[in-house]
C-alpha cells in the first residue's frame, strides 16, 4: 500500500510518547482507528488525504505508542488525544472514529468539541443501552473465533489475515493492539456507564455509520439508540457490510462520508 | 523430600466427550446431580484424611465453573481438613488473589486455618489459569500485577501487630487493616507461588524466599524453571526456608497391569476439552508469545502430547506409575534430571478413579515409596518448628 506523503512522528503529551501519522494536505481530519487498526492500511484513507490533512494518532498502547500504567479506559485515552489536538493547535477538525476509536471520539466530544467541525462515528461502541442481562455488544472474547468472524463481517473472508506471511514486528503490533483493547475495554465490557449521560453535551453535527449486517453491535437497537442520544445525531446504514462497513463497502462508505463532511 | 496428596475433586459423570464443546467454563450445570456431588465431596475429603493417616501432607486447589474441579472454594475444604486431619501439613495452591479481589479476607481465612491447625498451613497464591478469567472477569492483561499487589497486602496484614494500617495501591484500597486472628507461624506461613514458563517471575518468587511450584511439565522445562529459581533464591526467614515443588500424576500398585490401569484413569485430566478462546484470553501471555500463537506455533500441541501416550508422559516425568520400586526409580530419576526438588506434589486421583483404587494408591505410596524418597536431600529446608512462638515450640517438642 502506497501512502501518499505519509509523515510519522512521536509527540509527547501528558508525559506519554504517542505515535502520530499525517498524510496529505488541507483541512485537518482526525482519524481514530478501530481496535484492530485496519483503517491506516485502507485505500479510502489515501482518498481522504487528497482533500484533507489526515492525522492518525495511535492511542496509548496501540501501534508504537507508550502505555503507562495509570491509563485504565478509553475516557483516559480521550484526554490524551485532546492533548494532541491542543499541541498541534488543530481547529475546525473533522473527527472520524471507528468502533473503539469511535468510542474515544465520543468521549472526546463530550469533554470538548469546540475544535471539531463534524463528528463521524462508524459502528462505535462505548455505551450500554439494555438491561444487565442484555448483551448490547457481542463478547468477542467469549465466543469461538469463527463465530466472532461471522458476527463481524458480512463476508468473513475479508477479515482473514495471513500471519504466516507477515513479518514478526507487524504481528507484534496486532498482538499488542489486542492486548491494549482488553486492558482498556475489559470491564465494564466495551462501554463507559457514564458516557450515555454525557452525550447530550455534543453540539456538532454527528453522523453514525453502520453496516446493516453488523453482528457485534446491531444497527437496531444499538445504533439507533446510540444516535438518538446525540442531539444532532443522524444514522446512515450501509448494506452488505458488517462491523467494518468502510472496509467491506469502501465506495458506499465514502459516498456517505463525502455527503456529510 | 516432602510428599503431598492432591485431587481436583472432579465430577466425572458427564455426557460422552464428543457431545460437549467444553468441559470447563461454559458447561451447563444441568448435568450436575447434587446427590452424587454430595457423596463425592465426602468421599474426597475421606481420602485426604486417609492420606493424613499414612503420613502424607495435603494439598488443595480451586477452579470455577468446571466439571474438572468441584473444589470451588479451597479455604472451605482446607478448614475442614484443619479440623479433621491430625498431623499432615495443609497447603492451598492456591488462593486466586488476582481473581478474588479481596486480599484482606484471604489473610483472615488463612490466619484462621493456620491457628486452627496449630501452624500446619502453607499458603499458596496463584494467578489463575486462563480458564479462570471468564468466571472471575478479571482483566487478563493484569492478573500478574494483581497477584503481587495482593501478596504484598496479605503479608503486610499478617505482619502488622501493633496498629491498623491503610493501603492504597493500584488495585486494592483499604482504609483500616487489622487482621484477627494473627497467624500461628511467624513471621507468617510460607507462601507458595505457581508458574509454568515466565522465568523473570520465577526469579521474583525466589527473591522473596517463597516456594515455587509447577505442574505437569516435561522435565527439561522443569529444570529450566528450577534453575532460574535456584539462581535467584534468598532465604527471607520464612518457615521452611523456600524451595521448589513439582507435580506429576502418580499411581502405584503391586503389579504393572493394575498400575497401568490406574495411571490411564489419571490421564482423564489431560483429555479435558475446552474451546480455544478460553485457553488464551487477550493479554494473558506476553506479546512475543502471542506472536508465536498467531503464527500457529502452538496449534495442536496438546493433541500431539495426548497422541504420544502414557510411556511418553512417563519418560517426560509428567506421570510416574508402576510398582513401588519402579515409581521410586522414576522419582529419583526425575529428581536428578531437574537438579533436585523439595516437594513432590502428587495428583493421585482423577476422573472416574474409584475410592478403592485411590485409597490403595495412597496406602501403597506411603508404605512402599515414601520411605525410599523421604531422605532425598532438600535444597532449602528449615524445620517448621523453629518458626513457632517459643511456648508453642516447647509444646510441639513434647
Short mmCIF file of C-alpha atoms in Angstrom, two decimals, chain A residues 69 141-145 163-164 168 171-172 174-176 178-179 182-184 186-187, chain B residues 133 137-142 145 170 275-278 282-283 285 287 290-291 294-295:
data_model
loop_
_atom_site.label_atom_id
_atom_site.label_comp_id
_atom_site.label_asym_id
_atom_site.label_seq_id
_atom_site.Cartn_x
_atom_site.Cartn_y
_atom_site.Cartn_z
CA UNK A 69 0.04 2.04 33.94
CA UNK A 141 -13.51 -12.66 23.88
CA UNK A 142 -16.12 -15.18 24.94
CA UNK A 143 -17.15 -16.59 21.59
CA UNK A 144 -15.35 -19.05 19.34
CA UNK A 145 -13.12 -17.04 16.93
CA UNK A 163 0.11 -14.19 9.81
CA UNK A 164 2.50 -16.69 8.27
CA UNK A 168 7.09 -10.56 13.25
CA UNK A 171 2.30 -9.31 14.08
CA UNK A 172 3.59 -7.90 17.36
CA UNK A 174 -1.53 -6.79 16.02
CA UNK A 175 -0.98 -8.75 19.26
CA UNK A 176 -0.28 -5.62 21.27
CA UNK A 178 -5.48 -6.82 21.05
CA UNK A 179 -3.84 -6.75 24.48
CA UNK A 182 -8.55 -5.81 26.57
CA UNK A 183 -6.59 -3.65 29.00
CA UNK A 184 -8.93 -0.69 28.44
CA UNK A 186 -12.47 -5.50 29.60
CA UNK A 187 -14.76 -4.29 32.35
CA UNK B 133 -10.67 -15.45 33.53
CA UNK B 137 -14.00 -11.45 34.95
CA UNK B 138 -10.55 -10.22 35.96
CA UNK B 139 -8.74 -8.19 33.33
CA UNK B 140 -6.44 -10.81 31.78
CA UNK B 141 -3.76 -8.24 30.97
CA UNK B 142 -3.01 -7.50 34.59
CA UNK B 145 0.31 -7.37 38.68
CA UNK B 170 -3.24 0.28 42.10
CA UNK B 275 -12.82 -24.06 23.23
CA UNK B 276 -9.78 -22.03 22.11
CA UNK B 277 -10.97 -18.59 23.24
CA UNK B 278 -10.94 -19.79 26.87
CA UNK B 282 -6.25 -11.42 25.37
CA UNK B 283 -3.05 -10.30 27.06
CA UNK B 285 0.52 -14.13 27.88
CA UNK B 287 3.14 -10.12 23.07
CA UNK B 290 1.10 -14.23 21.16
CA UNK B 291 3.14 -13.53 18.01
CA UNK B 294 -0.79 -16.11 15.77
CA UNK B 295 1.77 -17.80 13.54
#
